[in-house]
mmCIF file of C-alpha atoms in Angstrom:
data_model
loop_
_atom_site.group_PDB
_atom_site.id
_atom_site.type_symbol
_atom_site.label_atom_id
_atom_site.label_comp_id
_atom_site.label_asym_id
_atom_site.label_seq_id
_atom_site.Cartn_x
_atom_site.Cartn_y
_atom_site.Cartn_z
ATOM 1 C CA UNK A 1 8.732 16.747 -22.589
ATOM 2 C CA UNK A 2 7.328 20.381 -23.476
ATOM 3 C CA UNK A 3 7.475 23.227 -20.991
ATOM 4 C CA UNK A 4 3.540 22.894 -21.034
ATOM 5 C CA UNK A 5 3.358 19.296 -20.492
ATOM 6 C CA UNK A 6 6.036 19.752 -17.889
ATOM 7 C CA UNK A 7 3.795 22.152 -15.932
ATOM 8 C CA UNK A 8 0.541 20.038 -16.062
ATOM 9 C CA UNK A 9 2.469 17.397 -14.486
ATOM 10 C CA UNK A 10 3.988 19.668 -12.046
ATOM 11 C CA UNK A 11 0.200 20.861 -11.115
ATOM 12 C CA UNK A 12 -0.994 17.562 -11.362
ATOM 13 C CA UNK A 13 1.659 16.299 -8.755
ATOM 14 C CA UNK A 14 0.559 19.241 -6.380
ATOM 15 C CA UNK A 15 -2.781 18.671 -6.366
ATOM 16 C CA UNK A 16 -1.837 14.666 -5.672
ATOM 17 C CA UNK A 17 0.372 15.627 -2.899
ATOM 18 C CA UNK A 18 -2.135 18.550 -1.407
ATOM 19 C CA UNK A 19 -4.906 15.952 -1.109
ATOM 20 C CA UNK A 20 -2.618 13.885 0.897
ATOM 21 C CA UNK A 21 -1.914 16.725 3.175
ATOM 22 C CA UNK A 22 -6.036 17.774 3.677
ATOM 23 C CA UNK A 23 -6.875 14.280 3.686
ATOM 24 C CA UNK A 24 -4.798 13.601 6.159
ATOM 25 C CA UNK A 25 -5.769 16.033 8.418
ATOM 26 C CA UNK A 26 -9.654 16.559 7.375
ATOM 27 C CA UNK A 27 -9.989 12.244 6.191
ATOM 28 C CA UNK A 28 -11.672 11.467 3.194
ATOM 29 C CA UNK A 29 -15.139 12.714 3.327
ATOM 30 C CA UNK A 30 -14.683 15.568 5.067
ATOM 31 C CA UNK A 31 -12.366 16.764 2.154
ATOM 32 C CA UNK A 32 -13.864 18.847 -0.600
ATOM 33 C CA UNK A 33 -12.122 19.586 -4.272
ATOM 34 C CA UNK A 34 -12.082 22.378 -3.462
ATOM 35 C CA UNK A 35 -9.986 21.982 -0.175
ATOM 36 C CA UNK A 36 -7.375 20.541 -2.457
ATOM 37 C CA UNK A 37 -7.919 22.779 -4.711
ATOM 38 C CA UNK A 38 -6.919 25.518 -2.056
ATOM 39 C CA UNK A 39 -4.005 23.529 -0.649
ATOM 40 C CA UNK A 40 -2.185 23.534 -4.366
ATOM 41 C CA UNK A 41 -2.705 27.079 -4.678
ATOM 42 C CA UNK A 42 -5.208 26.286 -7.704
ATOM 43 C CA UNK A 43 -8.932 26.618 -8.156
ATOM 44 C CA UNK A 44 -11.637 24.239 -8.610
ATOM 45 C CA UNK A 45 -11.447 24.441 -12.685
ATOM 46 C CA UNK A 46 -7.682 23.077 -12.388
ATOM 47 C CA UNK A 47 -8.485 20.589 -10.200
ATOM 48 C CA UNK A 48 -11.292 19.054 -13.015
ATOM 49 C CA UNK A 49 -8.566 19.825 -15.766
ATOM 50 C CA UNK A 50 -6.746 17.096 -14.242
ATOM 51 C CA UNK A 51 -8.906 14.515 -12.253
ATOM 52 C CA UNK A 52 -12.614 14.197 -12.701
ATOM 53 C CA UNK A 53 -13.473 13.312 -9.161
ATOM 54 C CA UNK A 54 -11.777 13.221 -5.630
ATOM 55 C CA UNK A 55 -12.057 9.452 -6.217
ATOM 56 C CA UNK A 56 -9.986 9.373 -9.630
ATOM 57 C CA UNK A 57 -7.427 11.458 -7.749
ATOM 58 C CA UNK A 58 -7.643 8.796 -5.048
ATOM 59 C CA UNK A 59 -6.792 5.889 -8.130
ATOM 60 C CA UNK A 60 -3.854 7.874 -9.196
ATOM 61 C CA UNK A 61 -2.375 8.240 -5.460
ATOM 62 C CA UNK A 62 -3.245 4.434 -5.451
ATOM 63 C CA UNK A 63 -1.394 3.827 -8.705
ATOM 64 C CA UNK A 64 1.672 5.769 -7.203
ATOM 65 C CA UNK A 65 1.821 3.853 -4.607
ATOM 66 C CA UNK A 66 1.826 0.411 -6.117
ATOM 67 C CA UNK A 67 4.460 1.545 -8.563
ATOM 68 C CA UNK A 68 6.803 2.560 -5.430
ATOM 69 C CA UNK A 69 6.343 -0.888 -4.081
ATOM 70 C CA UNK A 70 6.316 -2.818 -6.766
ATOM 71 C CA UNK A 71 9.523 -1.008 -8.041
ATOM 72 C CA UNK A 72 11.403 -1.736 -4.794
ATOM 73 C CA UNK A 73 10.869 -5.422 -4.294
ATOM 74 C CA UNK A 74 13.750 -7.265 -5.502
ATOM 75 C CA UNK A 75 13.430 -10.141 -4.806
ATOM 76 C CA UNK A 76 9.728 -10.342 -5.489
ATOM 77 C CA UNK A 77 7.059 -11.398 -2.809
ATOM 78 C CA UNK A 78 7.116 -14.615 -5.180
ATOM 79 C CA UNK A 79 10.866 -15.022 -4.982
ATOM 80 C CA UNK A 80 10.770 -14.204 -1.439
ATOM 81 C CA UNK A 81 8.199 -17.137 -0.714
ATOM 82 C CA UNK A 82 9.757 -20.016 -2.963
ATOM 83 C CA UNK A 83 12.867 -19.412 -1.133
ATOM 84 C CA UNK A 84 11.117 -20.284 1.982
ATOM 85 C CA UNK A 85 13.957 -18.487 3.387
ATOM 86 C CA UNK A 86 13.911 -17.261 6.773
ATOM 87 C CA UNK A 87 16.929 -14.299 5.993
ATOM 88 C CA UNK A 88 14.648 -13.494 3.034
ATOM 89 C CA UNK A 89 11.111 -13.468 4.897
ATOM 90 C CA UNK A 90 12.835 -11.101 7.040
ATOM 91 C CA UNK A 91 14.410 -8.823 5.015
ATOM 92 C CA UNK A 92 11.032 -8.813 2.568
ATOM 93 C CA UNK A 93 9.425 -7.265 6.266
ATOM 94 C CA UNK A 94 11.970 -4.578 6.832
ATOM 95 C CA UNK A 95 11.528 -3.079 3.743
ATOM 96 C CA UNK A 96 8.236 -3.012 3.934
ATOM 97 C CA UNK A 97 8.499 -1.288 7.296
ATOM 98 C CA UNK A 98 10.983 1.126 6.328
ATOM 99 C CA UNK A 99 8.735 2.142 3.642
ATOM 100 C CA UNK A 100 5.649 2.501 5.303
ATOM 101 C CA UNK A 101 6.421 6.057 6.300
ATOM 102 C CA UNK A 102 6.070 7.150 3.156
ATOM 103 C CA UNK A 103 3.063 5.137 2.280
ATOM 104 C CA UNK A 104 0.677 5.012 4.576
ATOM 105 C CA UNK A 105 -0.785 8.368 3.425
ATOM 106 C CA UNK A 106 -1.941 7.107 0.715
ATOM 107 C CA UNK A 107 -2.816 3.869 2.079
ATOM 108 C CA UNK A 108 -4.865 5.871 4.630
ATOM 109 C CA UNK A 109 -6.397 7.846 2.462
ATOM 110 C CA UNK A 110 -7.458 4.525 -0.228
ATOM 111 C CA UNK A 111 -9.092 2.660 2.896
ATOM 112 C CA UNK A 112 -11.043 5.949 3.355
ATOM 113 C CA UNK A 113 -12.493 6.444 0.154
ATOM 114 C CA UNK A 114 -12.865 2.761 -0.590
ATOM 115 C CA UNK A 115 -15.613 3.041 2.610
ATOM 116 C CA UNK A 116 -17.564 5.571 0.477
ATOM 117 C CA UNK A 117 -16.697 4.519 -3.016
ATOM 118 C CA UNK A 118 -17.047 1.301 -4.832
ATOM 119 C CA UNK A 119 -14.637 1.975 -7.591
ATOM 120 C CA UNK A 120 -11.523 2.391 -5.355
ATOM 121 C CA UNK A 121 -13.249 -0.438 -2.868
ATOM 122 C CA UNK A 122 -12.640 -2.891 -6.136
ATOM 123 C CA UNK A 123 -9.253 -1.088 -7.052
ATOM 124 C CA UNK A 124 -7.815 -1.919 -3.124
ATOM 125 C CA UNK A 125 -8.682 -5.279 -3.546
ATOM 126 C CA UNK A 126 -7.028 -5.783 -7.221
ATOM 127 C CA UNK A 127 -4.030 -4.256 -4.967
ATOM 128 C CA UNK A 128 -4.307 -7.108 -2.708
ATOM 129 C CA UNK A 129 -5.424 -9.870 -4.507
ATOM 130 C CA UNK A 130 -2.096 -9.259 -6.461
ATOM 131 C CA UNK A 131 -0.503 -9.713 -3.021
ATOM 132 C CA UNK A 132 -2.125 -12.647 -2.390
ATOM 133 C CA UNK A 133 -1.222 -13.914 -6.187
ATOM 134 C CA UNK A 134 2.131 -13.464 -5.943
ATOM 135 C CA UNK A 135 2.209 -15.820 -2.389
ATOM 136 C CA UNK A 136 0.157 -18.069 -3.845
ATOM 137 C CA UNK A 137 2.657 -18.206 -6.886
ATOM 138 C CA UNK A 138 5.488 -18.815 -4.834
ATOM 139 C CA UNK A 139 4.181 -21.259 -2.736
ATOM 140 C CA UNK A 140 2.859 -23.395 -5.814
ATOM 141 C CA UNK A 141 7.047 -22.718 -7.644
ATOM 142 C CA UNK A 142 8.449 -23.933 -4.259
ATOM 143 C CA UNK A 143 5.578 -27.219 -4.641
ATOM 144 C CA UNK A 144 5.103 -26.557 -0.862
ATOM 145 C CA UNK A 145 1.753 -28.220 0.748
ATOM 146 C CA UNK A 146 -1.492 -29.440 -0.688
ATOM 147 C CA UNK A 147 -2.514 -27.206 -4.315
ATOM 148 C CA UNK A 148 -5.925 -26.897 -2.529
ATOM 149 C CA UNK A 149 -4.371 -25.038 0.650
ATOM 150 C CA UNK A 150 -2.143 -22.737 -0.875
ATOM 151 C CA UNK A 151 -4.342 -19.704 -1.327
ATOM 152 C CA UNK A 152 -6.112 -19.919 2.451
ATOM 153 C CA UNK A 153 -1.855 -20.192 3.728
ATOM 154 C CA UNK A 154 -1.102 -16.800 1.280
ATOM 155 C CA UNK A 155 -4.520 -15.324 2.127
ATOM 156 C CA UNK A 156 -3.778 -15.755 6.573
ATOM 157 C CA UNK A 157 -0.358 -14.308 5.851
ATOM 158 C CA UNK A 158 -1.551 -11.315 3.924
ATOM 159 C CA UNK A 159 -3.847 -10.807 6.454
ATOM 160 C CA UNK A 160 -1.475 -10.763 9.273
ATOM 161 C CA UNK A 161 0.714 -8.270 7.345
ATOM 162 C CA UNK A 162 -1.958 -6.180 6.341
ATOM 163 C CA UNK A 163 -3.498 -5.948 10.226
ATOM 164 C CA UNK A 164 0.241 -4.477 10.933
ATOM 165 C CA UNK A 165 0.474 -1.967 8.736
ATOM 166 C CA UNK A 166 -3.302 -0.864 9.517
ATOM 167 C CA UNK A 167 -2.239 -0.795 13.471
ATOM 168 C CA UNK A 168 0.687 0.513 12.736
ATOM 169 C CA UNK A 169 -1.030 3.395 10.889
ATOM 170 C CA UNK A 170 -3.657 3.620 13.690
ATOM 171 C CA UNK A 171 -1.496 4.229 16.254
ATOM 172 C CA UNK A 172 1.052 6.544 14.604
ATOM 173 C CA UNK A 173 4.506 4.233 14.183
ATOM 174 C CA UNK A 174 5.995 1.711 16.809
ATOM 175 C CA UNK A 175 5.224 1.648 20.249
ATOM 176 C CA UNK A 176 6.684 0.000 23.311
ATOM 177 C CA UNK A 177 4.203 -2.571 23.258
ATOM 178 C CA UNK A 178 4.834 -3.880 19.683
ATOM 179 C CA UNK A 179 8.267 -2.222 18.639
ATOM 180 C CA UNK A 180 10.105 -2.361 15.113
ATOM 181 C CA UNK A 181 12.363 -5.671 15.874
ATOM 182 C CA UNK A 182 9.430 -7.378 17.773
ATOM 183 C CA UNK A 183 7.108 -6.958 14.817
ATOM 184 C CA UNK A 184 9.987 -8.103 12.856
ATOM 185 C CA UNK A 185 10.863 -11.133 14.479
ATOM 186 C CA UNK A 186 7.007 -12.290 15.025
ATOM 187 C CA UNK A 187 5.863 -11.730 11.505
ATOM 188 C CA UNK A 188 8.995 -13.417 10.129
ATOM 189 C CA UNK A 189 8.187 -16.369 12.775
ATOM 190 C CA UNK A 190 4.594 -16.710 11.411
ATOM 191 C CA UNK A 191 5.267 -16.201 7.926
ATOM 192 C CA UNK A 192 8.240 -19.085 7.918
ATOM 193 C CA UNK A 193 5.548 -21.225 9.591
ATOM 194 C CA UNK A 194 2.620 -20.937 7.656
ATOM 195 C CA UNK A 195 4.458 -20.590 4.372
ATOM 196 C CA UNK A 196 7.345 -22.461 4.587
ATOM 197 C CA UNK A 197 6.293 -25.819 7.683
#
């Protein structure tokens, strides 16, 4: 890598990680380019030498994202399910949780601009239907229930995992109402029953 290409990525990284920071405080809409523009130290005309829109920026956090999970899961959400598992349910969950820290920025900030924008509406739910895939796939390796019932079983649990982290996002971590362990326990509960009988 060149010293120039070096610092375009270096700028382009700042300007990701700015918009995280105004997004998070100012939400989607109520962030302008130029906000993030401000934020990296930059100017509008460096923010459109690397990202077209606020939305394309959005796509790349989105990208990031999915590459940090994706890169993490050994086993696989497919491996995970075909095992049926309980040990491996479970320990799928806690690293989820433990990552959600860092994610939920962006996660936050793609369920934002996926209420205003149709392009990263359509990229969330490639992100999900992938999720939902990769249940689906282990469910049909493992031969477990009826062909015609094993997307509406990876869909519920999907579901239940996704109202979590959405909650969990809401209400700023673990509370004592729904703590770390009890979350832990109950989703690993549901997910052995609906995926595994």
């Amino acid at each position: 890598m060149t010293l120039r290409s070096a610092q375009k990525q270096m700028t382009r990284d700042l300007l990701m990680r700015s918009a995280l920071e105004v997004f998070g405080e100012k939400g989607y809409v109520g962030t302008t380019v130029d906000d993030i523009a401000v934020r990296a130290g930059a100017n509008r005309a460096t923010f459109y030498l690397h990202f077209s829109s606020k939305s394309e920026l959005v796509a790349a956090l989105v990208g990031e994202v999915n590459e940090l999970v994706v890169s993490t899961d050994r086993p696989t959400l497919t491996d995970v399910v075909a095992s049926g598992e309980r040990g491996k349910i479970e320990a799928f969950f806690a690293r989820r949780f433990d990552q959600w820290p860092q994610m939920m920025p962006y996660v936050v900030a793609a369920n934002q601009a996926a209420d205003v924008e149709p392009s990263i509406q359509e990229l969330v739910d490639r992100w999900h239907e992938s999720a939902i895939a990769e249940i689906t796939d282990g469910l049909t390796r493992a031969d477990r229930f009826a062909p015609e019932t094993r997307r509406a079983r990876a869909l519920a649990a999907f579901a239940q995992l996704e109202y979590y982290s959405r909650r969990w996002a809401h209400v700023g971590g673990w509370t004592e109402l729904v703590t770390r362990q009890t979350a832990l326990h109950v989703l690993t509960d549901a997910w052995h029953s609906l995926l595994v009988g």
